Structures are given as structure tokens and as C-alpha cells.
PDB file of C-alpha atoms in Angstrom:
ATOM      1  CA  UNK A   9     189.484 -17.375-113.419  1.00 52.00           C
ATOM      2  CA  UNK A  10     187.485 -20.588-112.965  1.00 56.00           C
ATOM      3  CA  UNK A  11     186.630 -22.872-115.882  1.00 54.00           C
ATOM      4  CA  UNK A  12     184.520 -25.940-115.191  1.00 54.00           C
ATOM      5  CA  UNK A  13     185.368 -25.667-111.498  1.00 58.00           C
ATOM      6  CA  UNK A  14     189.141 -25.456-112.113  1.00 60.00           C
ATOM      7  CA  UNK A  15     191.328 -22.466-111.412  1.00 59.00           C
ATOM      8  CA  UNK A  16     192.913 -21.215-114.631  1.00 58.00           C
ATOM      9  CA  UNK A  17     196.125 -19.261-114.859  1.00 54.00           C
ATOM     10  CA  UNK A  18     196.149 -16.432-117.391  1.00 52.00           C
ATOM     11  CA  UNK A  19     199.495 -15.657-119.008  1.00 50.00           C
ATOM     12  CA  UNK A  20     201.058 -12.481-117.712  1.00 46.00           C
ATOM     13  CA  UNK A  21     199.390 -12.683-114.330  1.00 44.00           C
ATOM     14  CA  UNK A  22     201.261 -13.952-111.314  1.00 44.00           C
ATOM     15  CA  UNK A  23     198.053 -15.045-109.608  1.00 45.00           C
ATOM     16  CA  UNK A  24     199.068 -13.065-106.530  1.00 43.00           C
ATOM     17  CA  UNK A  25     196.926  -9.996-106.156  1.00 43.00           C
ATOM     18  CA  UNK A  26     198.475  -6.732-105.080  1.00 43.00           C
ATOM     19  CA  UNK A  27     197.169  -6.367-101.590  1.00 48.00           C
ATOM     20  CA  UNK A  28     198.396  -5.530 -98.153  1.00 50.00           C
ATOM     21  CA  UNK A  29     201.037  -8.093 -97.267  1.00 48.00           C
ATOM     22  CA  UNK A  30     201.095  -7.320 -93.573  1.00 50.00           C
ATOM     23  CA  UNK A  31     200.865 -10.530 -91.586  1.00 50.00           C
ATOM     24  CA  UNK A  32     198.569 -10.338 -88.543  1.00 55.00           C
ATOM     25  CA  UNK A  33     200.336 -10.694 -85.226  1.00 54.00           C
ATOM     26  CA  UNK A  34     203.820  -9.710 -86.405  1.00 53.00           C
ATOM     27  CA  UNK A  35     203.705  -6.056 -85.400  1.00 54.00           C
ATOM     28  CA  UNK A  36     202.870  -4.799 -88.899  1.00 51.00           C
ATOM     29  CA  UNK A  37     205.989  -6.183 -90.637  1.00 54.00           C
ATOM     30  CA  UNK A  38     205.766  -7.077 -94.299  1.00 58.00           C
ATOM     31  CA  UNK A  39     205.439 -10.799 -95.036  1.00 60.00           C
ATOM     32  CA  UNK A  40     208.280 -12.470 -96.869  1.00 72.00           C
ATOM     33  CA  UNK A  41     207.598 -13.108-100.548  1.00 64.00           C
ATOM     34  CA  UNK A  42     208.525 -16.777-100.171  1.00 63.00           C
ATOM     35  CA  UNK A  43     206.015 -17.167 -97.372  1.00 65.00           C
ATOM     36  CA  UNK A  44     203.255 -15.606 -99.480  1.00 61.00           C
ATOM     37  CA  UNK A  45     204.165 -17.777-102.454  1.00 56.00           C
ATOM     38  CA  UNK A  46     204.176 -20.884-100.278  1.00 59.00           C
ATOM     39  CA  UNK A  47     200.740 -20.059 -98.892  1.00 60.00           C
ATOM     40  CA  UNK A  48     199.441 -19.410-102.412  1.00 56.00           C
ATOM     41  CA  UNK A  49     200.832 -22.772-103.601  1.00 51.00           C
ATOM     42  CA  UNK A  50     198.917 -24.584-100.858  1.00 57.00           C
ATOM     43  CA  UNK A  51     195.662 -23.271-102.354  1.00 64.00           C
ATOM     44  CA  UNK A  52     195.719 -26.094-104.930  1.00 82.00           C
ATOM     45  CA  UNK A  53     196.712 -26.659-108.516  1.00 90.00           C
ATOM     46  CA  UNK A  54     196.017 -24.111-111.193  1.00 91.00           C
ATOM     47  CA  UNK A  55     195.445 -24.978-114.842  1.00 92.00           C
ATOM     48  CA  UNK A  56     197.004 -22.806-117.523  1.00 94.00           C
ATOM     49  CA  UNK A  57     194.789 -21.551-120.306  1.00 94.00           C
ATOM     50  CA  UNK A  58     196.555 -24.005-122.642  1.00 94.00           C
ATOM     51  CA  UNK A  59     195.979 -26.962-120.298  1.00 93.00           C
ATOM     52  CA  UNK A  60     192.296 -26.068-119.929  1.00 93.00           C
ATOM     53  CA  UNK A  61     191.941 -25.941-123.709  1.00 93.00           C
ATOM     54  CA  UNK A  62     193.619 -29.360-124.019  1.00 91.00           C
ATOM     55  CA  UNK A  63     191.331 -30.854-121.340  1.00 91.00           C
ATOM     56  CA  UNK A  64     188.296 -29.722-123.301  1.00 92.00           C
ATOM     57  CA  UNK A  65     189.676 -30.813-126.692  1.00 90.00           C
ATOM     58  CA  UNK A  66     190.683 -34.241-125.442  1.00 88.00           C
ATOM     59  CA  UNK A  67     187.616 -34.888-123.315  1.00 88.00           C
ATOM     60  CA  UNK A  68     189.566 -35.389-120.095  1.00 88.00           C
ATOM     61  CA  UNK A  69     187.303 -35.023-117.066  1.00 88.00           C
ATOM     62  CA  UNK A  70     188.907 -33.803-113.843  1.00 88.00           C
ATOM     63  CA  UNK A  71     186.841 -34.852-110.857  1.00 89.00           C
ATOM     64  CA  UNK A  72     187.550 -34.289-107.169  1.00 91.00           C
ATOM     65  CA  UNK A  73     189.362 -37.623-106.796  1.00 92.00           C
ATOM     66  CA  UNK A  74     191.677 -36.963-109.752  1.00 91.00           C
ATOM     67  CA  UNK A  75     192.331 -33.420-108.533  1.00 92.00           C
ATOM     68  CA  UNK A  76     193.244 -34.758-105.087  1.00 93.00           C
ATOM     69  CA  UNK A  77     195.581 -37.351-106.640  1.00 94.00           C
ATOM     70  CA  UNK A  78     197.247 -34.686-108.801  1.00 94.00           C
ATOM     71  CA  UNK A  79     197.732 -32.349-105.843  1.00 94.00           C
ATOM     72  CA  UNK A  80     199.251 -35.171-103.763  1.00 94.00           C
ATOM     73  CA  UNK A  81     201.551 -36.185-106.636  1.00 95.00           C
ATOM     74  CA  UNK A  82     202.748 -32.599-107.062  1.00 94.00           C
ATOM     75  CA  UNK A  83     203.361 -32.275-103.325  1.00 94.00           C
ATOM     76  CA  UNK A  84     205.397 -35.498-103.384  1.00 94.00           C
ATOM     77  CA  UNK A  85     207.388 -34.177-106.357  1.00 94.00           C
ATOM     78  CA  UNK A  86     207.981 -30.874-104.539  1.00 94.00           C
ATOM     79  CA  UNK A  87     209.423 -32.746-101.538  1.00 93.00           C
ATOM     80  CA  UNK A  88     211.888 -34.467-103.881  1.00 93.00           C
ATOM     81  CA  UNK A  89     212.934 -31.178-105.477  1.00 93.00           C
ATOM     82  CA  UNK A  90     211.211 -31.671-108.849  1.00 95.00           C
ATOM     83  CA  UNK A  91     210.554 -28.663-111.042  1.00 95.00           C
ATOM     84  CA  UNK A  92     208.627 -30.011-114.052  1.00 96.00           C
ATOM     85  CA  UNK A  93     206.850 -33.312-113.582  1.00 96.00           C
ATOM     86  CA  UNK A  94     204.768 -35.617-115.778  1.00 94.00           C
ATOM     87  CA  UNK A  95     201.953 -37.098-113.711  1.00 94.00           C
ATOM     88  CA  UNK A  96     200.846 -40.216-115.577  1.00 92.00           C
ATOM     89  CA  UNK A  97     197.482 -41.805-114.861  1.00 89.00           C
ATOM     90  CA  UNK A  98     194.694 -43.709-116.552  1.00 86.00           C
ATOM     91  CA  UNK A  99     193.066 -40.448-117.736  1.00 87.00           C
ATOM     92  CA  UNK A 100     196.247 -39.247-119.408  1.00 88.00           C
ATOM     93  CA  UNK A 101     199.372 -37.257-118.634  1.00 92.00           C
ATOM     94  CA  UNK A 102     199.456 -33.937-116.817  1.00 94.00           C
ATOM     95  CA  UNK A 103     202.634 -31.868-117.185  1.00 94.00           C
ATOM     96  CA  UNK A 104     202.975 -29.715-114.066  1.00 95.00           C
ATOM     97  CA  UNK A 105     205.348 -26.864-113.278  1.00 95.00           C
ATOM     98  CA  UNK A 106     205.885 -27.579-109.585  1.00 95.00           C
ATOM     99  CA  UNK A 107     207.231 -24.176-108.400  1.00 94.00           C
ATOM    100  CA  UNK A 108     204.238 -22.394-109.966  1.00 92.00           C
ATOM    101  CA  UNK A 109     201.796 -25.150-108.952  1.00 93.00           C
ATOM    102  CA  UNK A 110     200.393 -25.036-112.486  1.00 94.00           C
ATOM    103  CA  UNK A 111     199.328 -27.755-114.913  1.00 94.00           C
ATOM    104  CA  UNK A 112     200.824 -26.475-118.180  1.00 94.00           C
ATOM    105  CA  UNK A 113     199.431 -29.097-120.564  1.00 91.00           C
ATOM    106  CA  UNK A 114     197.644 -32.418-120.687  1.00 91.00           C
ATOM    107  CA  UNK A 115     197.705 -35.412-123.010  1.00 88.00           C
ATOM    108  CA  UNK A 116     195.051 -38.065-123.450  1.00 84.00           C
ATOM    109  CA  UNK A 117     195.539 -41.776-124.061  1.00 78.00           C
ATOM    110  CA  UNK A 118     195.898 -41.256-127.846  1.00 76.00           C
ATOM    111  CA  UNK A 119     198.597 -38.603-127.374  1.00 73.00           C
ATOM    112  CA  UNK A 120     200.591 -40.919-125.114  1.00 70.00           C
ATOM    113  CA  UNK A 121     201.347 -43.199-128.058  1.00 72.00           C
ATOM    114  CA  UNK A 122     204.191 -40.882-129.067  1.00 70.00           C
ATOM    115  CA  UNK A 123     205.952 -42.061-125.865  1.00 73.00           C
ATOM    116  CA  UNK A 124     208.312 -39.069-125.769  1.00 79.00           C
ATOM    117  CA  UNK A 125     208.062 -36.395-123.077  1.00 81.00           C
ATOM    118  CA  UNK A 126     210.436 -33.447-123.137  1.00 83.00           C
ATOM    119  CA  UNK A 127     211.200 -30.626-120.711  1.00 87.00           C
ATOM    120  CA  UNK A 128     210.456 -32.639-117.565  1.00 91.00           C
ATOM    121  CA  UNK A 129     212.776 -33.702-114.784  1.00 92.00           C
ATOM    122  CA  UNK A 130     210.495 -36.181-113.024  1.00 92.00           C
ATOM    123  CA  UNK A 131     207.592 -38.518-113.599  1.00 93.00           C
ATOM    124  CA  UNK A 132     204.974 -39.868-111.201  1.00 93.00           C
ATOM    125  CA  UNK A 133     202.658 -42.809-111.890  1.00 93.00           C
ATOM    126  CA  UNK A 134     199.184 -42.571-110.349  1.00 87.00           C
TER     127      UNK A 134
END
């Protein structure tokens, strides 16, 4: 589902539609799940329903430049083996589940005053 131009992830849905997984040019063999998941991850970041709600509540605007920076930060974190990363920028903090390629929540400047982030294993400064 798209909200304000962002892909949203609905709870209970894997985001991978049930369709023919035959890969062209491989003699009709079924594609490996990991390969399909990898291809799906390259499609860009998704925003959970919760994260989308927080963006709207906190007035955080996600433009093309910020989206590109977030996607690059998540890709860098993936290369380092991160699973849950806090991407910290001037707009706020985006907590991203790297394996699912999903922003799970966001925090604005005011929320950052608490200075405590839990359930992350990495942080990236934009």
C-alpha cells in the first residue's frame, strides 16, 4: 500500500505476493526463496504502518533525497551485517529492520532528547 508516495508494510503480510516463482531462462526451475527475497529487498525501503503514522504525527517529510540517503545507509548497514539500525539525520531518527528492509518507527528532533535507543545493533549518522 502506498501512503504519501511511500510503500507501507501491513502487519501480517510478507509483502511477497503468491505468484509463479519460475525464473526465466532456468529451464522452469523454481527460484530460491533467498533470491526472491533479495530481489524484493532491492525494490527500496518499506515503511511499517506504525512508522507511517509517526511520520505524519511528527511532521517528518520524506523527500527523494532523504529516501535515497536512507536506502544507501541501510545498504551500508546490510554489508556490515547489521540487523536493526538507527539512521540518525537532521530530520530525526529512523529505526530500520535491515533484513526486512522496513522502517519500523521514526523519531523527530523532540523525541531524540530522551537519548536512549533500544533494540538496535548499529547506528548510522547521515
